[in-house]
Every structure is written in structure tokens, then in C-alpha cells.
Coordinates of C-alpha atoms in Angstrom, one line a residue:
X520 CA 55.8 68.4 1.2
X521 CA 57.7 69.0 4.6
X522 CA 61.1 68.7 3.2
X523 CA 60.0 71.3 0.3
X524 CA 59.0 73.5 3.2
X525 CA 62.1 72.7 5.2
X526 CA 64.2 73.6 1.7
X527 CA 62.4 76.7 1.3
X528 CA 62.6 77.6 4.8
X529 CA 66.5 77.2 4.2
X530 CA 66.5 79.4 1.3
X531 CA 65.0 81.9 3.1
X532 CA 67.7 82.3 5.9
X533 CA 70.4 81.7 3.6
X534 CA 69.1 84.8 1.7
X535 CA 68.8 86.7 5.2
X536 CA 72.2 85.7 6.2
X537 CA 73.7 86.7 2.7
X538 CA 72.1 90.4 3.1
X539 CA 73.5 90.7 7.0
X540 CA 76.7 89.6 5.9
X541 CA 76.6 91.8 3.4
X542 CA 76.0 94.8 4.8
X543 CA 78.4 93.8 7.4
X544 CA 81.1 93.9 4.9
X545 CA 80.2 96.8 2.7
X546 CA 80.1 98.7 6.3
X547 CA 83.8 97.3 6.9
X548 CA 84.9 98.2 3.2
X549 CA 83.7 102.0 3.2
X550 CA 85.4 102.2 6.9
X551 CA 88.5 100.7 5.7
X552 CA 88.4 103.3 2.8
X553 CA 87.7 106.1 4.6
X554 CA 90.5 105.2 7.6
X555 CA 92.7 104.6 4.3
X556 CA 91.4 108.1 3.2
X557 CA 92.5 109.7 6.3
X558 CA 95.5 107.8 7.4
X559 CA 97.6 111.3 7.2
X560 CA 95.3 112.9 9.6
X561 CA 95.0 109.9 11.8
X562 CA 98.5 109.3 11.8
X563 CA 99.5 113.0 12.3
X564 CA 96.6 113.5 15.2
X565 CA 98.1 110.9 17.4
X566 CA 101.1 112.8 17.7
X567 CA 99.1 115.6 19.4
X568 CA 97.7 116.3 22.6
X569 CA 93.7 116.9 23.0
X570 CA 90.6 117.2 24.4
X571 CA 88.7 113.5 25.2
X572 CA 87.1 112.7 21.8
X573 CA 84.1 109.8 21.1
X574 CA 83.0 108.6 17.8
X575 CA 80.7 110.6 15.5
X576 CA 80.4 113.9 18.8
X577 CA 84.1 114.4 19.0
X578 CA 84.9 116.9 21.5
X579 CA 81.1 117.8 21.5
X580 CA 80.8 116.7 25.0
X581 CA 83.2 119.5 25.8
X582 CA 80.7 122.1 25.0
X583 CA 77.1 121.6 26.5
X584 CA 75.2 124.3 28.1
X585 CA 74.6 127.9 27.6
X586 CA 77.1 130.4 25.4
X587 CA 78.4 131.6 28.4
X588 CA 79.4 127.9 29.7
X589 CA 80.7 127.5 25.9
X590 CA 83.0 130.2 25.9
X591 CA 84.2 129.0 29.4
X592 CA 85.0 125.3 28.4
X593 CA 86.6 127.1 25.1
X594 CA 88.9 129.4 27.1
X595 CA 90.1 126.6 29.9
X596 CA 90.9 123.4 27.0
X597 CA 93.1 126.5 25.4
X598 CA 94.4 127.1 28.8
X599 CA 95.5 123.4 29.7
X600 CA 96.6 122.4 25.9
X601 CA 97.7 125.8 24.8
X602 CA 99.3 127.9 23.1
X603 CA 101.2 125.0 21.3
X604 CA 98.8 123.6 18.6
X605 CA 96.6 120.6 20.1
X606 CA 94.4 119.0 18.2
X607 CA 90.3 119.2 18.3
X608 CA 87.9 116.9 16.8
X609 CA 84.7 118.6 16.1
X610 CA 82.1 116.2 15.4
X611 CA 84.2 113.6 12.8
X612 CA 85.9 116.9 11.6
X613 CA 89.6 117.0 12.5
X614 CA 90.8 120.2 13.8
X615 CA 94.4 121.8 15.0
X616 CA 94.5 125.3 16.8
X617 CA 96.8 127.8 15.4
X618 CA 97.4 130.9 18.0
X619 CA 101.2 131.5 17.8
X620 CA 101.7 134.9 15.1
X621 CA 103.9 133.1 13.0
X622 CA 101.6 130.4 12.7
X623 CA 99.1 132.4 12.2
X624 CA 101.4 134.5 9.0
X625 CA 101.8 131.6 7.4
X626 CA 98.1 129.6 7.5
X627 CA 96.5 132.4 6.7
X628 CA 98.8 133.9 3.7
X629 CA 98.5 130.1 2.4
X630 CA 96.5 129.7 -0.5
X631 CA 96.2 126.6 0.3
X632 CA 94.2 128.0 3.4
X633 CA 91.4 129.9 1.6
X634 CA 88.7 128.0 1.8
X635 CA 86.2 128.0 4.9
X636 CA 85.0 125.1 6.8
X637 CA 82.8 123.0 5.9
X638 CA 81.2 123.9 9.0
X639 CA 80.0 127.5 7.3
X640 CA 77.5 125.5 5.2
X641 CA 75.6 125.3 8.7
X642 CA 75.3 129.2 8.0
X643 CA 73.9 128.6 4.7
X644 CA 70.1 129.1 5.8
X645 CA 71.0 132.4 7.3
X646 CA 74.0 134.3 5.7
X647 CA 74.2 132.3 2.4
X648 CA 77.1 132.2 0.5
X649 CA 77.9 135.9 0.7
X650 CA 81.7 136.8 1.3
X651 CA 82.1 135.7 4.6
X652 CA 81.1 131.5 3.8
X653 CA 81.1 131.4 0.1
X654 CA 83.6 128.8 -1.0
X655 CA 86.9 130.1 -2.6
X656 CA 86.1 130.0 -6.6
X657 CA 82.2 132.3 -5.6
X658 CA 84.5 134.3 -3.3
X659 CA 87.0 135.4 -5.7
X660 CA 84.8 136.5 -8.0
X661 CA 82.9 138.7 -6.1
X662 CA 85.2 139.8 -3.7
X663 CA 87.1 141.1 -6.8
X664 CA 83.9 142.9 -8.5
X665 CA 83.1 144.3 -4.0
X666 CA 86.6 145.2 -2.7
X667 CA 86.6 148.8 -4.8
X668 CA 83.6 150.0 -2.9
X669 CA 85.6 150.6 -0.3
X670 CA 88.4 153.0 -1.3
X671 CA 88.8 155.9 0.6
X672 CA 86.9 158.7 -1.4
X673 CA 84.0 156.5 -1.2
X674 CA 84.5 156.4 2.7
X675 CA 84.6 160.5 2.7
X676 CA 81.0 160.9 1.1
X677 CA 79.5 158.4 3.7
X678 CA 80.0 161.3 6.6
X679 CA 77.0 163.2 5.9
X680 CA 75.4 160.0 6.7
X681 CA 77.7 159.3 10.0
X682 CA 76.4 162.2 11.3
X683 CA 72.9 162.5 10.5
X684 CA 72.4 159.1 12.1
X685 CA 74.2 160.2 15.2
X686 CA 72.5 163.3 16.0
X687 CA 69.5 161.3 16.0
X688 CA 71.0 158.7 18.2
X689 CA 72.4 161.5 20.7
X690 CA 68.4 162.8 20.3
X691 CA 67.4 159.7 21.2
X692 CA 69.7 159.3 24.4
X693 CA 68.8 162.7 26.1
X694 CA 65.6 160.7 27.4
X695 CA 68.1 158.5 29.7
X696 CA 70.1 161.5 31.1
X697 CA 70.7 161.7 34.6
X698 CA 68.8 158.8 35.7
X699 CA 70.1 156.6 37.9
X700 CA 68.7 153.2 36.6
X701 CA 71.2 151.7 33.9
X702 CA 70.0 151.1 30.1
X703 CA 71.9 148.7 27.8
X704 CA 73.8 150.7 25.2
X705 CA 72.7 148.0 22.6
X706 CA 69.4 148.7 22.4
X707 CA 70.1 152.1 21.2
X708 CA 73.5 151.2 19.2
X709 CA 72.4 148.2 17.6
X710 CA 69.7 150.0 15.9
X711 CA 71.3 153.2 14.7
X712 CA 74.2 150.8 13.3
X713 CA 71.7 148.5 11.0
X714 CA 70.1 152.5 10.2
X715 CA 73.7 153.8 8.9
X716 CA 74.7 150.4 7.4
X717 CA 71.5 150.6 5.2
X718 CA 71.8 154.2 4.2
X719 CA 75.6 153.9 3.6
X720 CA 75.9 150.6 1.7
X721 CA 72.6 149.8 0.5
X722 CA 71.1 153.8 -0.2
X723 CA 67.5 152.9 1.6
X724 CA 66.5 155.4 4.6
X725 CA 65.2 152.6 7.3
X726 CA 64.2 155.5 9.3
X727 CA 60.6 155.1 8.3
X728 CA 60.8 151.0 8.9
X729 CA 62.0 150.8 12.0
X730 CA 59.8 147.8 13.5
X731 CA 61.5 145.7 10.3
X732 CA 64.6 146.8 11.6
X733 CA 64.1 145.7 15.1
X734 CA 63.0 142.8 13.9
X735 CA 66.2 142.2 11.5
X736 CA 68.5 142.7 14.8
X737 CA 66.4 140.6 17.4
X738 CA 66.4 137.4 14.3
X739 CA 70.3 137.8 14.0
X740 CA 71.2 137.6 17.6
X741 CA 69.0 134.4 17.7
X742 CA 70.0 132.9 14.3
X743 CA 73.7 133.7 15.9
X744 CA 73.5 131.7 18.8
X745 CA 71.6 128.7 16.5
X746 CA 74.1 128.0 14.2
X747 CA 76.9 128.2 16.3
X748 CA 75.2 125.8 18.8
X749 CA 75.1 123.4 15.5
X750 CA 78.8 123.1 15.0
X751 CA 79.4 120.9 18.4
X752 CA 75.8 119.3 18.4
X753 CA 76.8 116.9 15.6
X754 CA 73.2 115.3 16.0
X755 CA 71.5 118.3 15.0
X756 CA 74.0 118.2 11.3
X757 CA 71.1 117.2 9.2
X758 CA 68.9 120.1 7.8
X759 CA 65.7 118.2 8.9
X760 CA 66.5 117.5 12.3
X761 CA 67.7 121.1 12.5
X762 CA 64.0 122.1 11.1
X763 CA 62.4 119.5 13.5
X764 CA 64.7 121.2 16.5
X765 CA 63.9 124.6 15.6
X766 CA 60.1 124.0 15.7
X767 CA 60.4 122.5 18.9
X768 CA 61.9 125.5 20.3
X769 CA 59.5 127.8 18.5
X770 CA 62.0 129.1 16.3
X771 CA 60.5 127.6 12.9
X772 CA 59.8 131.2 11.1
X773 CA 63.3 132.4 12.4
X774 CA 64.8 132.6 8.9
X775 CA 61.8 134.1 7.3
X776 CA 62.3 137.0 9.8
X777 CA 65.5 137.7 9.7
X778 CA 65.2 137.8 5.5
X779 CA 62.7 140.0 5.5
X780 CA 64.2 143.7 5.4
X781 CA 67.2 142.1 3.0
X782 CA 64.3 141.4 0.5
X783 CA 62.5 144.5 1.1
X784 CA 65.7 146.3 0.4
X785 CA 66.2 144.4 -2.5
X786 CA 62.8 144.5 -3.9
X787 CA 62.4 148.2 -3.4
X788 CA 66.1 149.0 -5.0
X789 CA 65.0 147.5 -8.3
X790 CA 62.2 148.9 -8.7
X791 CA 64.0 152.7 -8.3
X792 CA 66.8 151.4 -10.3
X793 CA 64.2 150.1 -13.2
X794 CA 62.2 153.5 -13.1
X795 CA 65.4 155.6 -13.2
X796 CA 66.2 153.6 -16.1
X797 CA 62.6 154.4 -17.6
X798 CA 63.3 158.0 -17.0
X799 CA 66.7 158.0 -19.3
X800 CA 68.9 159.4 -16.5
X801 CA 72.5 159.6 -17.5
X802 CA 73.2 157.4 -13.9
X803 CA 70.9 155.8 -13.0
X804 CA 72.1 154.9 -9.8
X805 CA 74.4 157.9 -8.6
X806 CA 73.0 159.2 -5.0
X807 CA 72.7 162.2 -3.9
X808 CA 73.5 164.3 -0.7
X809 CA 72.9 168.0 -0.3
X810 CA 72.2 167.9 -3.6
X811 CA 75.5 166.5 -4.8
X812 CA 76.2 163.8 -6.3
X813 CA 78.3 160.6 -5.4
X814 CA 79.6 157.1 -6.4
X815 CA 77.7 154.1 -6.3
X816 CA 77.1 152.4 -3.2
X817 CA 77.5 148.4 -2.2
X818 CA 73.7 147.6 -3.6
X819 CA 73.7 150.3 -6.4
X820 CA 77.1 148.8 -7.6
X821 CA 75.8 145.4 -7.4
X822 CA 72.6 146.3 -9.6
X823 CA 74.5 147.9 -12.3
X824 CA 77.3 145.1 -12.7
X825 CA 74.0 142.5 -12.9
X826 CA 72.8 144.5 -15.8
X827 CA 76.0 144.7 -17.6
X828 CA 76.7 141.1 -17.5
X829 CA 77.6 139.5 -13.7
X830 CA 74.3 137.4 -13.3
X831 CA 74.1 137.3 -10.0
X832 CA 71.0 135.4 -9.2
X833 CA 68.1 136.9 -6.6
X834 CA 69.4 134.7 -3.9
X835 CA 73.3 135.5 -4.6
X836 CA 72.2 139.1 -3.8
X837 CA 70.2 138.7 -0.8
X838 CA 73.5 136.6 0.4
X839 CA 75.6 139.6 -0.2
X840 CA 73.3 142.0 1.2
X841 CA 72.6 139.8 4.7
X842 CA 76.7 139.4 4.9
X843 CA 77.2 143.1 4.9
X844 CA 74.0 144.5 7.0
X845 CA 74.7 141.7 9.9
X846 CA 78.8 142.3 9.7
X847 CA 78.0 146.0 9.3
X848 CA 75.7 146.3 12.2
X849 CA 76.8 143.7 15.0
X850 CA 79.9 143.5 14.9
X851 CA 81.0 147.7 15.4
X852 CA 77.7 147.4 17.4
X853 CA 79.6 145.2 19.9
X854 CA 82.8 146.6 19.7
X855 CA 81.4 150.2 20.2
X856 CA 78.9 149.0 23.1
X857 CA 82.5 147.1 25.1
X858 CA 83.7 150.3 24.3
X859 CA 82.3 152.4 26.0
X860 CA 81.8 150.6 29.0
X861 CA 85.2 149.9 29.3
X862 CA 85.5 154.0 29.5
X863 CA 83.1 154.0 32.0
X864 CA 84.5 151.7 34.3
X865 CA 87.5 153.2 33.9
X866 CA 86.8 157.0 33.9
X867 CA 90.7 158.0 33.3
X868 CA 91.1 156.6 30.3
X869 CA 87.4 158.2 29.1
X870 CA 89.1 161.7 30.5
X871 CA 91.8 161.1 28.1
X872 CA 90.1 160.1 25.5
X873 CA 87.9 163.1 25.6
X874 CA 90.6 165.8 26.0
X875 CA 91.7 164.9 22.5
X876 CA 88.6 164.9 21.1
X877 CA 88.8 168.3 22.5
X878 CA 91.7 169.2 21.5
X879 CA 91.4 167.8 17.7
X880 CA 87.4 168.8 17.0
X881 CA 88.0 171.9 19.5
X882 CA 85.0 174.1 21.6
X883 CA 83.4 174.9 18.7
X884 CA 80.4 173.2 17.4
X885 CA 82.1 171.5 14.1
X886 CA 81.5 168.5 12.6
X887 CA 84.1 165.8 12.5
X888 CA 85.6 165.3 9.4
X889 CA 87.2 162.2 7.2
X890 CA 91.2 163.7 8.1
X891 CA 89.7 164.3 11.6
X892 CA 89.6 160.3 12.3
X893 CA 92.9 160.3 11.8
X894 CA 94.2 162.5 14.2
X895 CA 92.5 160.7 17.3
X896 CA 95.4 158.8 18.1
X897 CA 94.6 157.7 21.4
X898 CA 91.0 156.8 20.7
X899 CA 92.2 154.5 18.2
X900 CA 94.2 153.0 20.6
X901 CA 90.8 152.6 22.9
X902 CA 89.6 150.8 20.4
X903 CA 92.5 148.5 19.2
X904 CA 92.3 147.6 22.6
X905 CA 88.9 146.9 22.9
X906 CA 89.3 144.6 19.9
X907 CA 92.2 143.3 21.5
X908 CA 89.9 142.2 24.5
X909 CA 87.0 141.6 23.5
X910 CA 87.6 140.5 19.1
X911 CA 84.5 140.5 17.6
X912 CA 85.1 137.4 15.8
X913 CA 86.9 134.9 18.6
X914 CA 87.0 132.1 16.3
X915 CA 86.9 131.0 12.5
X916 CA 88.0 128.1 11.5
X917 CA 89.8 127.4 7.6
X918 CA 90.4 124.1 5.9
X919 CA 93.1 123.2 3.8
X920 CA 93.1 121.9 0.6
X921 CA 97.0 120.9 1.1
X922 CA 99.7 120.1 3.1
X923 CA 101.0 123.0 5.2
X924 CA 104.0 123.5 7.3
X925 CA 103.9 125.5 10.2
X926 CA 107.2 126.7 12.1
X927 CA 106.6 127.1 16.0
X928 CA 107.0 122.6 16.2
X929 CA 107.9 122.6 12.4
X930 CA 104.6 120.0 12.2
X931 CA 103.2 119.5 8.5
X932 CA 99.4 119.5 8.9
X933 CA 98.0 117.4 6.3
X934 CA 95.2 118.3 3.7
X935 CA 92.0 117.8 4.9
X936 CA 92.5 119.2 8.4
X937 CA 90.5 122.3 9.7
X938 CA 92.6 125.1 11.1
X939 CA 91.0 126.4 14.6
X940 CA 92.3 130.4 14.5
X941 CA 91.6 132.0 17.7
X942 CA 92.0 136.1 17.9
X943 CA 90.2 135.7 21.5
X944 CA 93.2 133.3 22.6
X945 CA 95.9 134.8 20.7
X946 CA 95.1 137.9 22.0
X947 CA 95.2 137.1 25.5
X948 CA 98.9 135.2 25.2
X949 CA 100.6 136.7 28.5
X950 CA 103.8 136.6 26.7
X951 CA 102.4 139.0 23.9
X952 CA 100.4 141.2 26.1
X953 CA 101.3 141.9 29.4
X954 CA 98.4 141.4 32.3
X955 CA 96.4 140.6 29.0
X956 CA 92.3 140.7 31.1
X957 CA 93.0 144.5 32.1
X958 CA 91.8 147.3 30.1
X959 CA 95.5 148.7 28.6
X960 CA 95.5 151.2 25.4
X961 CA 99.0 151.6 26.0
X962 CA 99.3 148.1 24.7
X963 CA 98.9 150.3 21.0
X964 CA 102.0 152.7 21.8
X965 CA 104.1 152.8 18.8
X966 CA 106.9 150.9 20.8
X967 CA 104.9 148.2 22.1
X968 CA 103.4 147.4 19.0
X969 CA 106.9 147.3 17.1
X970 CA 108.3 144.5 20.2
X971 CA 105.4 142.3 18.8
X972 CA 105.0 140.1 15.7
X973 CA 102.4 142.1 13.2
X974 CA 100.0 138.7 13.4
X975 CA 100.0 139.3 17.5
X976 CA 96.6 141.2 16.7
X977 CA 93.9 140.2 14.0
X978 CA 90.7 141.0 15.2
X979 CA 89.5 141.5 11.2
X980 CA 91.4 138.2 10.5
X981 CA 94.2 139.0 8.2
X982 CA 95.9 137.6 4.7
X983 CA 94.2 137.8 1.4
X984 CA 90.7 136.9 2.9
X985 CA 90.3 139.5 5.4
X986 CA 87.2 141.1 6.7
X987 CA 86.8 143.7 3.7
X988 CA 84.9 146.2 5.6
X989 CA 87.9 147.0 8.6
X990 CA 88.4 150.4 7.6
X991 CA 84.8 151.3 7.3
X992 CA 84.4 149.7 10.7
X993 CA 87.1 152.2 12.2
X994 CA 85.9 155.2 10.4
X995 CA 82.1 154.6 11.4
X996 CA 82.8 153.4 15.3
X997 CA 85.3 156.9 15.8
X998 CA 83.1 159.4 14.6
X999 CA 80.3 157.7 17.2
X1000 CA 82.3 156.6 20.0
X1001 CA 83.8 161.0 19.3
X1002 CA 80.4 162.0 18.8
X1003 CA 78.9 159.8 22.0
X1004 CA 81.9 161.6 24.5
X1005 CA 81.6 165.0 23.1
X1006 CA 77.9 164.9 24.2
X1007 CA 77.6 162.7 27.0
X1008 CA 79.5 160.8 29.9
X1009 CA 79.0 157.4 30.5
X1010 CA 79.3 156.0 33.8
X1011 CA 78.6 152.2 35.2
X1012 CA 78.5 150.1 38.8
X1013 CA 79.9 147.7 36.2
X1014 CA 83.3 146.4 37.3
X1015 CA 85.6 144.9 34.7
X1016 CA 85.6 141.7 36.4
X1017 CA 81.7 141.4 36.3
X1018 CA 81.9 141.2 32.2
X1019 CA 81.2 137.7 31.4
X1020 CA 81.4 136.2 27.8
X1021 CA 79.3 133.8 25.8
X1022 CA 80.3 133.0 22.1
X1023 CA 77.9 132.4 19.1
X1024 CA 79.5 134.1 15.8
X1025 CA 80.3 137.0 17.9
X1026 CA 81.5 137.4 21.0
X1027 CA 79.2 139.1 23.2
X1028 CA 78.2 140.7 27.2
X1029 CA 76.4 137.8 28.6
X1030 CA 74.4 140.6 30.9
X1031 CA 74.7 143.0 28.1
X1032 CA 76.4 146.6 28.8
X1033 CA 74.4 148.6 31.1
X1034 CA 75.4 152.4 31.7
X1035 CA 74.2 155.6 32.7
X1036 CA 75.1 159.1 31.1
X1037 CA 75.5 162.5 31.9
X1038 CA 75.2 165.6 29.6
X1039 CA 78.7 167.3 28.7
X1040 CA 79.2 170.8 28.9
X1041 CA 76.6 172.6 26.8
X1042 CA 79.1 173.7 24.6
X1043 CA 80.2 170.6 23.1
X1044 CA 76.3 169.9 23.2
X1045 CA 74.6 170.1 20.2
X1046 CA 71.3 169.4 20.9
X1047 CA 71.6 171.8 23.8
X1048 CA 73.2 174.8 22.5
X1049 CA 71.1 178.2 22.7

């Protein structure tokens, strides 16, 4: 009996041993295979300088703390390793930076550079797979059915719009003239741009929903900084230690908010687009304003093409509507809030700026027009070089699907390997821009622009997937920026120094961009005049 035991007992450790041995190797194996998988990137990262890396985090450790501290670990690793490309492992991810221009002509010209990061799926829960993550084949398609939405006669019949929504945001102002206690131009920018951005691209008024609009705003800042805060927190990868983390924080509802005024836009636009149809209208889905009618806009368009055949599914629409009412509305919100207090703090360059508003629009109380946005050459220039400081965007990030070659070291970065592309970095190169943290429109002077390389400044990106929506950005942040100076002037205690940075999807104020204003001349006053 005790030697069947003792032979049993044997049985059972051999079996133990077989399974720990086993798992032991099929570890080894799938290691082996995936070194063997990546032996091109291993072999090509070695020849690269680097942040300190660690198994599974990467670089991760680099970037603890708050956005601010973020964007401050990001801008002094590019200032030891840069501008030559160094390599960055984000998470088990491996990553090269690209910031020279003619690196930055040919990656993102590639096709074999199209496709985003894997990292964007960590967007999925908020933005989808609308243009701005959807993977190459979904982008095609509906970039091709999106991109004639925004031709220039389109861009015309907005105006009406432009300036409906800024009278009411000069309106809303006049409460904060003359004091002497700052306000934060986003809390009045932010809003009127998600108001315009509604009624422009989707044809719903939010002026009567305004508390869903706030809302909207508030849940995209937040969502911002989450899933940004995801990409070097490799331990919070998994959706449900993400869900677990976001409960803990009290953030559990966060997506739920910020999808609420997408649906209700959705929701309410078929129902008028199903009733039109009931009522036989010739279009059902032509707009009117002042009685006249007009094209399609983004939604309408998108409606119509789903009944003739696209089949875009519920959530492929709310995807495509998020994309464009968060890119519509934060990032000209940001770039027109820098804006303008970069004028104030420097109050010769706002003079400038509003002599040729002067000059162009004249004494009189016209509106300004489509062809007038054209001849403010020197507030285009403000702006350029706002985006020039301060880009919107300071970092995307592209992974090929093939070998590339770039010229500046004449290295071949292998497939697999996740392009880093850096406007905030590339912009600030001393040897493209001159003194490159002052405040220098001159930097967009005909001859300075020729002396550089045309990839020097990309603050919409740039190459066949670029942001689709840059001339609507331009259009819509000169006639308010024009409209802003001809009624008001903005002054701030701010010094340009004091701007600090943090860095979710956007790059934003970390103590937001606090002003005071004084009413203009009555003349050029609107609201004012007798």
C-alpha cells in the first residue's frame, strides 16, 4: 500500500513538473519568436541614442506627474537627444522622433506612413474611429465621401453664421469691461466655438442647450488629459483596469457625458431629415439662411449619402460627429485664446494688428466678408505664429507598415516602428526660427518663410492625411480674433514667460489665459453705436 502511495505521489510531481516545465518553455518559445519578429527593430534601435528604457513601461518612467511636468520631461529628453532622431520606447512600443523638415517631407508623404498608432485605439472610447484614429482602409473611404464639404463656396455661406455667433459673444463680453479682475478667455471662447461648430457643420442651433454644451466642453478637456495619460502608463493598457481606474477617480460616467450632445444631435437630425422626407421636399436637407438656400452641411451630407447607399452604422456617425465638434471647437478655441493673449502682452503687435483691420474693414460698421480674410495679411501672420508657438497638436505619432528611408543620417527605419512627429519641437529648432520662445510674426514675412524648408511649419500636420478642417480653422479664428479687436482691447499682467504648458491631445495654458478688455472706440462698436 505505501509503495502504491509513494508511486502515486511520484506521478503527481512528475505531472507538476511536466506543466512548470512546460510553461517555462512555451514562455521561452513565444519570446524567442517575438525577439525573432523584431530583430530589425532591435537591431536597428541599438544603433540609437535614448531615453533609459525597462521592460514592459519603456520610457514611462520619464513621464510621471501632472501635464505640465509631462510636457516638461517631453521638451528637455528632445533637448539632450535632439533634433537628430533618438529613439523612444513607449511602453513595448518602439518609437524614433522625426523633427528635421525633410524628414518630416518624406514620412509623412509615405504611404507607407498612413496609418496611426496603435496607440489611437486608446481614443477609441472617446473619439472612435472618426478621421482623426480610424485606421487607413475606414479612413480612405470616408475622408474621400468628407473632404468636398470643405471647398470654398461652402466656406462663404458659413459667414452669416460667423457672425451671428460673434455678436453674441462680443454681447456676452460687455459684462467684463473695464474691470480690473482678469477672466479666462476660454470660458467664453470655448463655448461660442462648440455653438458655431454645431450650427456650421452639423445645422442644430445649441443656443437653446447650452448646459449640454457646457457639459460637452468640460467631458472633452477631461477625457483629453485621460487618454493621453494612458499612452505612458502601460499598466493602465487594458480596457478594464482603465474602467477600474476611472471609477476610482470618479470619472466612471465620463464617456456617457461627453456623448451626450453627439447623440442628441444625431437623434434630432434624423428625425427632421425623416419628416422632410415625409413632406416630399425637393431637398430634403438644403438649409437655409435669410431665407436662401445653401449646400449641405458635414451631418446633412452624411445623412443623405447613408440613404443612398454608404451604410454608415449609428456608431460610425457619432465617431465622425465627436471628431469634428472636439477638433472644431478646442483646437481654434486654444489657438484663438494664445492668441490673444499673446497681443495683450505685447500691445504693439495688437496695435498693428488692429490698424489693418482698420484699414481693410474701414470706420464703418460693415461686416467682414469671405475676400476680406484674405487681405488681413498681418493678422495671419499673428496667427501662424501663434501656431508656430504654441501648435495645437504637439505630437502625433504614425506607424509604418514598411521600411522607410530618411535622409538627415540616411537610417532605414524598419516596418513596425512608430514615428514620434513633433510640430511643438520642430517648431522651436533655433536653427529654423530665430530666438524661437519670443512672440515674432515677422517669422511669416514672405522672405523668411522662402529661407526655410515648406515642412519647417506643420501645425495641421501635413501630406495626404492632414487635418482636413485647416482652412475652416483660419477662416473661423480671423473673422473672431478681427471681430474680438474691432470691439475690444485686451490687456494682461501676464508676461510671456509666466505661460506654462501641459500636454494631453492638445497643448494647453496650464493657468489658463486670463485678460482684461477695454471697449474700442464706439465707432467700430457695434453693440454701442447710437
Amino acid at each position: 500500500m505505501n509503495k502504491a502511495m509513494e508511486s502515486m505521489d511520484g506521478f503527481r510531481v512528475s505531472r507538476f513538473q511536466f506543466m512548470v516545465y512546460g510553461t517555462i518553455s512555451l514562455v521561452i518559445a513565444l519570446w524567442c519568436y517575438y525577439k525573432w519578429n523584431r530583430k530589425d527593430i532591435n537591431r536597428f534601435a541599438a544603433k540609437l541614442k535614448g531615453p533609459p528604457s525597462y521592460p514592459i513601461i519603456g520610457s514611462g518612467l520619464e513621464f510621471l506627474g501632472t501635464p505640465q511636468q509631462v510636457m516638461e520631461s517631453f521638451k528637455k529628453i528632445t533637448e539632450e537627444y535632439g533634433p537628430e532622431p533618438f529613439k523612444f520606447w513607449i511602453g513595448t512600443s518602439f518609437g524614433v522622433t522625426i523633427f528635421k523638415p525633410a524628414d518630416l517631407q518624406i514620412v509623412l508623404n509615405n504611404s507607407k506612413c498612413l496609418e496611426k498608432s496603435n496607440f489611437y485605439k486608446l481614443f477609441k472610447n472617446a473619439l472612435g474611429e472618426g478621421l482623426l484614429c480610424a485606421p487607413v482602409d475606414k479612413w480612405r473611404l470616408h475622408r474621400r465621401i468628407i473632404s468636398p464639404l470643405f471647398n470654398s463656396s461652402l466656406m462663404k455661406q458659413f459667414f452669416p453664421i460667423f457672425h451671428e455667433k460673434n455678436e453674441n459673444l462680443m454681447k456676452k463680453l460687455s459684462i467684463e469691461v473695464g474691470k480690473t479682475q482678469p477672466f479666462d478667455l476660454w470660458d467664453y471662447i470655448a463655448p461660442i466655438n462648440l455653438e458655431t461648430i454645431c450650427q456650421t457643420m452639423m445645422g442644430y442651433n445649441l443656443n437653446t442647450q447650452l448646459n449640454i454644451g457646457t457639459e460637452f466642453v468640460h467631458s472633452m478637456k477631461i477625457v483629453s488629459e485621460l487618454n493621453v495619460m494612458r499612452i505612458y502608463k502601460p499598466w493602465l493598457y487594458p480596457d478594464i483596469i482603465f474602467r477600474i481606474y476611472r471609477k476610482c477617480i470618479g470619472m466612471q460616467n465620463i464617456y456617457k457625458d461627453l456623448h451626450k450632445l453627439p447623440d442628441q444631435v444625431i437623434k434630432e437630425k434624423k428625425e427632421t431629415y425623416a419628416q422632410k422626407k415625409i413632406t416630399n421636399r425637393t431637398d430634403a436637407l438644403d438649409d437655409s439662411f435669410n431665407g436662401e438656400k445653401h449646400s449641405k452641411v458635414f451631418l446633412d451630407k452624411l445623412l443623405a449619402l447613408n440613404e443612398a447607399g454608404a451604410n454608415f452604422s449609428n456608431e460610425e456617425l457619432r465617431d465622425e460627429v465627436v471628431t469634428m465638434m472636439s477638433a472644431g471647437t478646442e483646437t481654434s478655441a486654444v489657438t484663438i485664446c494664445f492668441c490673444l493673449l499673446l497681443l495683450a502682452i505685447h500691445q504693439d503687435i495688437q496695435d498693428k494688428v488692429y490698424e489693418e483691420i482698420y484699414e481693410v474693414l474701414g470706420e464703418n460698421d460693415e461686416l467682414i466678408t469671405f475676400e476680406d480674410t484674405y487681405k488681413l495679411k498681418y493678422l495671419e501672420k499673428v496667427l501662424k505664429e501663434t501656431l508656430r508657438l504654441y501648435p495645437t497638436g504637439p505630437v502625433f505619432l504614425r506607424e509604418l507598415q514598411g521600411d522607410i528611408k530618411i535622409s538627415s543620417s540616411n537610417y532605414v527605419l524598419p516596418k513596425g516602428t512608430t514615428c514620434i512627429i513633433s510640430p511643438m519641437i520642430t517648431h522651436h529648432n533655433p536653427e529654423l526660427y530665430p530666438n524661437p520662445w519670443l512672440f515674432n510674426p515677422d517669422n511669416f514675412n514672405s522672405e523668411n518663410v522662402m529661407k526655410r524648408h515648406k515642412y519647417s511649419f506643420i501645425p495641421f500636420s501635413s501630406g495626404p492625411r492632414n487635418c482636413l478642417g485647416s482652412t475652416y480653422a483660419m477662416l473661423s479664428m480671423k473673422v473672431l480674433v478681427s471681430t474680438f479687436l474691432r470691439n475690444y482691447s485686451v490687456h494682461t499682467d501676464t508676461k510671456l514667460s509666466d505661460i506654462k504648458l501641459k500636454m494631453d491631445i492638445l497643448l494647453r495654458s496650464v493657468h489658463g489665459y486670463p485678460v482684461t478688455i477695454r471697449s474700442r472706440d464706439r465707432r467700430y462698436n457695434r453693440n454701442q453705436k447710437s
